[in-house]
Structure formats: C-alpha cells, structure tokens
Short mmCIF file of C-alpha atoms in Angstrom, two decimals:
data_model
loop_
_atom_site.label_atom_id
_atom_site.label_comp_id
_atom_site.label_asym_id
_atom_site.label_seq_id
_atom_site.Cartn_x
_atom_site.Cartn_y
_atom_site.Cartn_z
CA MET C 158 80.73 96.98 85.63
CA ARG C 159 80.28 96.04 89.30
CA ILE C 160 77.54 98.01 90.97
CA GLN C 161 78.59 99.67 94.26
CA LEU C 162 75.85 99.75 96.87
CA GLY C 163 75.00 101.71 99.93
CA VAL C 164 72.79 101.05 102.96
CA HIS C 165 70.12 103.27 104.24
CA LEU C 166 69.97 102.92 108.11
CA GLY C 167 66.67 103.80 109.52
CA GLU C 168 64.64 103.20 112.54
CA ARG C 169 63.94 99.59 111.49
CA PHE C 170 67.52 98.87 112.58
CA THR C 171 68.28 98.35 116.25
CA LEU C 172 71.57 99.83 117.38
CA SER C 173 73.21 96.41 117.34
CA GLU C 174 71.97 95.73 113.82
CA THR C 175 73.24 99.17 112.79
CA TRP C 176 76.68 98.19 113.77
CA ALA C 177 76.41 94.78 112.18
CA ALA C 178 75.20 96.39 108.94
CA ALA C 179 78.19 98.75 108.88
CA GLU C 180 80.51 95.72 109.32
CA LEU C 181 78.71 93.84 106.47
CA ALA C 182 78.88 96.87 104.29
CA GLU C 183 82.70 97.15 104.69
CA GLU C 184 83.16 93.47 104.36
CA HIS C 185 81.37 93.52 100.97
CA GLY C 186 83.14 96.74 99.80
CA PHE C 187 80.02 98.93 99.80
CA ASP C 188 80.30 102.57 98.87
CA SER C 189 78.38 104.18 101.70
CA LEU C 190 76.09 104.17 104.73
CA TRP C 191 73.28 106.75 104.98
CA VAL C 192 71.60 107.63 108.19
CA ALA C 193 67.95 108.68 108.09
CA GLU C 194 66.48 111.62 110.01
CA GLY C 195 62.86 112.23 108.77
CA ARG C 196 60.27 111.18 111.38
CA LEU C 197 60.68 111.91 115.07
CA THR C 198 62.64 108.67 116.02
CA ARG C 199 66.37 109.24 116.07
CA ASP C 200 68.74 112.02 115.18
CA ALA C 201 71.15 111.27 112.47
CA VAL C 202 74.33 112.95 113.80
CA THR C 203 74.71 110.77 116.84
CA LEU C 204 74.70 107.59 114.80
CA MET C 205 76.90 109.15 112.00
CA ALA C 206 79.56 109.93 114.67
CA ILE C 207 79.63 106.42 116.04
CA LEU C 208 79.71 104.98 112.50
CA ALA C 209 82.50 107.19 111.57
CA GLU C 210 84.52 105.92 114.54
CA ARG C 211 83.68 102.27 113.96
CA THR C 212 84.38 102.18 110.15
CA ARG C 213 87.41 102.77 108.02
CA THR C 214 86.38 102.76 104.31
CA VAL C 215 82.76 103.52 103.61
CA ARG C 216 81.41 107.00 103.03
CA ILE C 217 78.91 108.13 105.76
CA GLY C 218 76.11 110.43 104.71
CA SER C 219 73.09 111.98 106.22
CA GLY C 220 70.12 110.60 104.29
CA VAL C 221 68.84 113.26 105.02
CA VAL C 222 68.82 115.92 107.60
CA ASN C 223 66.50 118.90 107.20
CA ASN C 224 67.51 122.51 106.79
CA LYS C 225 65.18 123.91 109.50
CA THR C 226 65.99 122.38 112.88
CA ARG C 227 69.70 123.26 112.73
CA ASN C 228 70.72 126.74 111.52
CA ALA C 229 73.36 126.74 108.71
CA ALA C 230 76.21 127.80 110.98
CA LEU C 231 75.49 124.92 113.44
CA MET C 232 75.17 122.43 110.52
CA ALA C 233 78.52 123.47 109.11
CA VAL C 234 80.28 123.01 112.59
CA THR C 235 78.46 119.67 113.01
CA PHE C 236 79.70 118.30 109.67
CA LYS C 237 83.14 119.71 110.16
CA THR C 238 83.27 117.77 113.41
CA LEU C 239 82.13 114.61 111.70
CA ASP C 240 84.95 115.19 109.09
CA GLU C 241 87.44 115.14 111.90
CA LEU C 242 86.14 111.63 112.83
CA ALA C 243 86.21 110.31 109.19
CA PRO C 244 88.29 112.66 107.03
CA GLY C 245 87.07 112.68 103.47
CA ARG C 246 84.28 110.22 104.14
CA VAL C 247 81.35 112.35 105.26
CA VAL C 248 78.54 113.56 103.02
CA CYS C 249 76.02 116.19 104.10
CA GLY C 250 72.60 115.27 102.57
CA LEU C 251 70.00 117.92 103.06
CA GLY C 252 66.23 117.95 102.54
CA ALA C 253 63.43 120.41 102.98
CA TRP C 254 61.59 118.11 105.43
CA TRP C 255 57.93 117.17 104.85
CA GLU C 256 54.49 118.12 105.79
CA PRO C 257 52.54 117.71 108.03
CA LEU C 258 55.51 117.01 110.36
CA ALA C 259 57.27 120.35 109.79
CA SER C 260 54.12 122.43 110.65
CA ARG C 261 53.40 120.25 113.63
CA VAL C 262 56.68 121.15 115.16
CA GLY C 263 56.48 124.80 114.31
CA THR C 264 58.62 124.98 111.14
CA PRO C 265 56.28 124.88 108.20
CA VAL C 266 57.73 124.31 104.77
CA THR C 267 57.50 127.45 102.69
CA LYS C 268 59.38 128.31 99.60
CA PRO C 269 61.53 125.24 99.95
CA VAL C 270 63.81 125.92 96.88
CA THR C 271 64.56 129.53 97.99
CA ALA C 272 65.22 128.37 101.57
CA MET C 273 67.54 125.63 100.37
CA ARG C 274 69.50 127.85 98.07
CA GLU C 275 70.25 130.30 100.86
CA TYR C 276 71.11 127.51 103.32
CA VAL C 277 73.58 125.75 100.92
CA ASP C 278 75.14 129.01 99.95
CA VAL C 279 75.98 129.76 103.59
CA LEU C 280 76.96 126.15 104.34
CA LYS C 281 79.35 125.94 101.46
CA ARG C 282 81.01 129.25 102.31
CA PHE C 283 81.49 127.94 105.84
CA PHE C 284 83.07 124.76 104.50
CA ALA C 285 85.42 127.03 102.40
CA ASN C 286 86.55 128.59 105.74
CA GLU C 287 85.19 132.05 104.70
CA GLU C 288 83.64 134.65 106.85
CA VAL C 289 79.98 134.66 105.95
CA THR C 290 77.33 137.26 105.93
CA HIS C 291 73.95 136.54 104.38
CA HIS C 292 70.69 138.27 104.96
CA GLY C 293 68.03 136.46 103.13
CA GLN C 294 64.32 135.50 103.40
CA PHE C 295 65.24 132.31 105.53
CA VAL C 296 68.90 132.56 106.44
CA HIS C 297 70.52 135.35 108.47
CA VAL C 298 74.14 135.31 109.48
CA ASP C 299 76.38 138.23 110.16
CA GLY C 300 80.22 138.06 109.98
CA VAL C 301 80.67 134.43 111.19
CA ARG C 302 82.98 131.71 110.38
CA PHE C 303 84.72 128.63 111.95
CA ASP C 304 86.20 129.78 115.24
CA ARG C 305 88.68 127.33 116.70
CA MET C 306 90.91 129.09 119.07
CA TYR C 307 93.53 126.47 119.78
CA ALA C 308 93.88 124.93 116.31
CA GLU C 309 94.05 126.34 112.73
CA ASN C 310 90.75 126.99 111.07
CA THR C 311 90.83 125.29 107.63
CA ALA C 312 88.51 124.55 104.76
CA VAL C 313 86.87 121.15 104.67
CA ASP C 314 85.92 119.13 101.52
CA ILE C 315 82.45 117.94 102.51
CA PRO C 316 80.05 117.30 99.46
CA VAL C 317 76.44 118.53 99.87
CA TYR C 318 73.76 116.37 98.33
CA ALA C 319 70.13 117.31 97.88
CA GLY C 320 67.44 115.05 99.13
CA ALA C 321 65.25 116.12 96.21
CA VAL C 322 62.14 114.74 94.48
CA GLY C 323 60.55 117.67 92.58
CA PRO C 324 62.03 119.18 89.39
CA ARG C 325 62.84 122.58 90.90
CA MET C 326 64.81 121.16 93.85
CA LEU C 327 66.61 118.80 91.44
CA GLU C 328 67.45 121.69 89.20
CA LEU C 329 68.80 123.66 92.12
CA ALA C 330 70.92 120.65 93.06
CA GLY C 331 72.41 120.62 89.58
CA GLU C 332 73.19 124.35 89.95
CA VAL C 333 74.70 124.51 93.42
CA MET C 334 75.35 121.10 94.90
CA ASP C 335 77.65 118.11 94.56
CA GLY C 336 75.12 115.25 94.25
CA VAL C 337 71.57 114.03 94.77
CA TYR C 338 70.16 111.57 97.24
CA LEU C 339 66.99 110.45 95.59
CA ASP C 340 64.10 109.23 97.62
CA PHE C 341 62.89 105.65 97.82
CA LEU C 342 59.66 104.51 96.09
CA LEU C 343 60.47 106.27 92.84
CA PRO C 344 60.34 104.13 89.72
CA VAL C 345 63.10 103.78 87.20
CA SER C 346 61.08 105.78 84.73
CA TYR C 347 61.34 108.79 87.18
CA LEU C 348 65.04 109.10 86.49
CA GLU C 349 64.54 110.36 82.94
CA GLY C 350 62.83 113.58 84.09
CA ALA C 351 65.05 113.84 87.19
CA SER C 352 68.21 113.70 85.06
CA ALA C 353 66.94 116.29 82.76
CA ALA C 354 66.11 118.63 85.67
CA ILE C 355 69.57 118.11 87.16
CA GLY C 356 71.03 118.82 83.76
CA ARG C 357 69.28 122.17 83.51
CA GLY C 358 70.94 123.18 86.74
CA VAL C 359 74.30 121.96 85.82
CA ALA C 360 74.12 124.04 82.62
CA LYS C 361 74.00 127.22 84.76
CA ARG C 362 77.30 126.44 86.59
CA THR C 363 80.48 128.32 85.99
CA ASP C 364 82.83 126.16 88.08
CA GLY C 365 83.53 123.54 85.49
CA THR C 366 81.14 120.85 86.94
CA THR C 367 79.56 118.84 84.23
CA SER C 368 77.61 116.24 86.11
CA LEU C 369 76.34 115.36 89.56
CA ASP C 370 76.80 112.14 91.57
CA VAL C 371 73.34 110.34 91.65
CA THR C 372 72.51 108.16 94.60
CA GLN C 373 69.06 106.75 95.23
CA ALA C 374 67.57 104.81 98.17
CA VAL C 375 65.69 101.77 97.01
CA ALA C 376 63.25 99.78 99.15
CA VAL C 377 64.38 96.17 99.08
CA ALA C 378 63.33 92.86 100.62
CA VAL C 379 64.84 89.52 99.80
CA ASP C 380 63.55 86.15 100.90
CA ASP C 381 64.59 83.31 98.67
CA ALA C 382 62.49 80.81 100.60
CA ASP C 383 59.25 82.91 100.49
CA PRO C 384 59.50 85.75 97.77
CA ALA C 385 55.90 86.72 98.33
CA ALA C 386 56.69 87.63 101.95
CA ALA C 387 59.41 89.96 100.71
CA VAL C 388 57.01 91.69 98.33
CA ASP C 389 54.58 92.14 101.27
CA GLU C 390 57.20 93.89 103.25
CA CYS C 391 57.60 96.45 100.35
CA ARG C 392 53.83 96.59 99.97
CA ALA C 393 53.42 97.65 103.62
CA PHE C 394 56.19 100.23 103.31
CA LEU C 395 54.66 101.74 100.11
CA ALA C 396 51.13 101.88 101.90
CA LEU C 397 52.67 103.73 104.88
CA TYR C 398 54.36 106.36 102.76
CA LEU C 399 51.38 106.93 100.47
CA MET C 400 49.32 107.56 103.61
CA GLN C 401 51.84 109.84 105.29
CA GLN C 402 53.73 111.57 102.41
CA PRO C 403 51.23 111.51 99.57
CA HIS C 404 53.27 113.85 97.47
CA ILE C 405 55.33 110.80 96.35
CA ALA C 406 52.21 109.41 94.63
CA GLU C 407 52.50 111.71 91.58
CA HIS C 408 56.15 110.51 91.04
CA CYS C 409 55.60 106.80 91.72
CA GLY C 410 52.64 106.31 89.36
CA VAL C 411 50.03 105.67 91.92
CA GLU C 412 46.41 107.00 91.34
CA ALA C 413 45.15 109.79 93.52
CA GLU C 414 42.07 107.59 94.24
CA LEU C 415 44.28 104.95 95.81
CA VAL C 416 45.91 107.53 98.13
CA THR C 417 42.54 108.75 99.24
CA ARG C 418 41.34 105.23 100.06
CA LEU C 419 44.61 104.60 102.06
CA GLN C 420 44.14 107.70 104.04
CA GLU C 421 40.57 106.75 104.80
CA VAL C 422 41.90 103.55 106.45
CA ALA C 423 44.54 105.18 108.52
CA GLY C 424 45.36 108.61 109.95
CA TRP C 425 48.66 110.19 110.94
CA PRO C 426 50.67 108.76 112.68
CA ALA C 427 49.56 105.33 111.51
CA ARG C 428 49.48 102.37 113.82
CA PRO C 429 51.00 99.10 112.65
CA GLU C 430 47.51 97.51 112.47
CA ASP C 431 46.30 100.35 110.25
CA VAL C 432 49.07 99.72 107.84
CA LYS C 433 48.30 95.98 107.71
CA ARG C 434 44.73 96.84 106.67
CA ALA C 435 45.75 99.48 104.21
CA MET C 436 48.41 97.52 102.45
CA ARG C 437 45.77 95.16 101.04
CA LEU C 438 44.77 97.85 98.73
CA VAL C 439 48.17 98.19 97.12
CA PRO C 440 48.49 95.98 93.97
CA ASP C 441 51.61 93.87 93.18
CA GLU C 442 52.31 96.00 90.11
CA ALA C 443 52.58 99.21 92.16
CA VAL C 444 55.17 97.43 94.48
CA HIS C 445 57.28 96.03 91.78
CA ARG C 446 57.44 99.44 89.99
CA VAL C 447 59.12 101.19 93.00
CA ALA C 448 60.88 98.43 95.00
CA ALA C 449 63.33 95.56 94.59
CA ALA C 450 61.57 92.63 96.16
CA GLY C 451 61.34 88.92 95.92
CA THR C 452 64.38 86.54 95.51
CA THR C 453 67.95 87.76 95.46
CA ALA C 454 67.97 87.63 91.72
CA ASP C 455 64.67 89.56 91.52
CA ALA C 456 66.02 92.32 93.68
CA ALA C 457 69.43 92.35 91.94
CA ALA C 458 67.67 92.72 88.56
CA LYS C 459 65.72 95.81 89.83
CA LEU C 460 68.88 97.43 91.29
CA GLU C 461 70.62 96.93 87.90
CA GLU C 462 67.70 98.73 86.19
CA TYR C 463 68.21 101.67 88.56
CA HIS C 464 71.98 101.68 87.86
CA ALA C 465 71.46 101.45 84.10
CA ALA C 466 69.16 104.51 84.31
CA GLY C 467 71.89 106.62 85.93
CA VAL C 468 72.02 105.84 89.53
CA ARG C 469 75.76 105.42 90.42
CA VAL C 470 75.07 103.98 93.89
CA PRO C 471 71.72 102.23 94.66
CA VAL C 472 71.28 102.46 98.43
CA LEU C 473 69.59 99.46 99.90
CA ASN C 474 66.65 100.30 102.28
CA PRO C 475 66.15 96.83 103.70
CA LEU C 476 62.77 95.82 105.09
CA GLY C 477 61.41 93.15 107.17
CA PRO C 478 62.91 90.39 109.42
CA THR C 479 65.33 89.43 106.59
CA LYS C 480 66.91 92.89 106.34
CA MET C 481 70.35 91.81 107.47
CA ALA C 482 70.17 88.78 105.17
CA THR C 483 69.11 91.18 102.38
CA ILE C 484 72.29 93.22 102.84
CA ASP C 485 74.46 90.10 102.95
CA ALA C 486 72.78 88.46 99.90
CA LEU C 487 72.99 91.48 97.65
CA GLY C 488 76.60 92.28 98.81
CA ARG C 489 77.54 88.83 97.86
CA TYR C 490 75.69 88.99 94.54
CA PHE C 491 77.46 92.18 93.39
CA ARG C 492 80.86 91.46 95.00
#
C-alpha cells in the first residue's frame, strides 16, 4: 500500500522554501503540511493561513501550538477562521509546551494532562457551536460561543490532535481527541507502548470511535552522493534536542549519562558552534534508531518501518541543505 507523507515546516525553511515545499507536496500527492510552533521563532497561524490560501488539496495542521498562550475561546475562533480559508483541510494540533521555555515566559507547565483535558473540552464545544461555560483549574469561560453578527454561526468539523509523548497524554488523546501528532526522535519501538496507551483511552469513549489517526514527525535527511553527511544532519538535530528537551531521552533510548555530557557542552539556548561540538558525542546507532537518514532508499526503508508499526502518515522533518531535495526524492519514491 502506498504510504502517504506529510511535511513538517519549521524554522529551517525560509518563507520561499515554505511555499516551494507546499507546491512539491501537492505535486506528489502528500497528505498534509504541518507548521511548527515550539521555540520562539515564528507563529504557526500566520503561515497556516497563507498555506491555506496557496494550496488546494493538502491538509494543513498545527504541529503543534500550545494550550497556554492562546485561551481556548481565541484558539477556537482562530481555527474556525482557518477553516474558512481551507474548508475541511485544517487540523488543530495541540501540545502542552515544554520546559524551560514555558516557565521562562511566565506560563509554567503544571498538571499538563488536566489542563489539556479542560482545554480540549471547551475547544470542541466551541467547534460544535455550543454556548460554553467551564470553570476548571486551568480554563474559565462563562456563557460564550461563536459570535458572528452578520453571518450564521455554524458548527465546524476541525479535528483535534494531541502533540503527545508520555502515556498519560496519549491515553487522554485516545479518550477525547481525533488523532495524535507524535514527536520526532522517537524510535519505531516506542509505538508499541504508545498504541497501547491510546487504546486505553479509546476504550473509555462512548461516541463509537474505535481508533485514532496516528501521524508522526520523523527527522529525515537524504543525500545519495554523501549519505554520511545526511546522517550528520540528523546527528546534530538529535544532539540539540537532547540538550534542550532532555525528556525525550527516556523515549528514544538514549542513556542519561549522554544527556548529562551533552548539557555540559552547551547551555540553553545553544549556539550552532555548541551543537557542532556536542554532536560528536552522539553515536551512529542512536541516530539510526530515531531518524531516517542516508540515501533515499535508506530513508524510505525507515519510513516504511514507522508505517508498518502503525503510523498512517509519516511526516518528513527534512534537515540540512538537501531538505528540498529530500522532500522531492521521497515524494517520487512513494508516488
């Protein structure tokens, strides 16, 4: 069966590359484009709106936005507006953000599962065009709803995906959401436990849902002329994330000792020269466990592993100077 792919559009893409990637994705029949909003670089909504206007077939998802910096009512209005631009093609991917960034901007992550449950409940009720009152630990709204004066207020069909890593958030996704957008740098073996956690949540549902859509970002780099250079691009990416978001280490099979050594080399935020020094500590085996790197055939084989393990749409997170060529090469391979 043909694998459908997506593209994760992060800060590594210039704006012109972003539009070119969208054109390539539609040319090759890709499933989706996902716009990142994690570090303080760009907001996702602006780019999603322009992509919605410039494309015709691909789904456009936030991969992901956090549930802190926009209140639930504003988030609902934002995605309803995006749906006007691209009816039926917009996906709301939500995450709990990450430390230490959340605390540094005054919104520390506390009780992330409880906060997400409340947020998604209110968001979905907005999407259903209900009047919403909710007084929880984290979300407070009182008698509000969509409020257009010069057009009919209607329900919108916008799926909500969880940007989840841990089992409790995955279980919540299975219980109350429509899909999951799994993080990059997670090995194929991780999917067994993730699927079990999602299944526990799905078992609690009463709406007839029996499964969730599973999408996963996968760090990729393709260089048929110099496969080792492609591996190094993914090595640097893994080193950066282990330094800045060490919680992924327990899921990607990296020893705590390596994380400590990486953090001794570089602080936060890390400078490019720090990453270059730190990446030398990351072995090839760790890279190949969590990334699709090397030749086109090497990367495609890894994506097929993720697909076979239950990922319906592997989302390419292309790295390095060959990132546009990577999208094109894998698009052609699976077309």
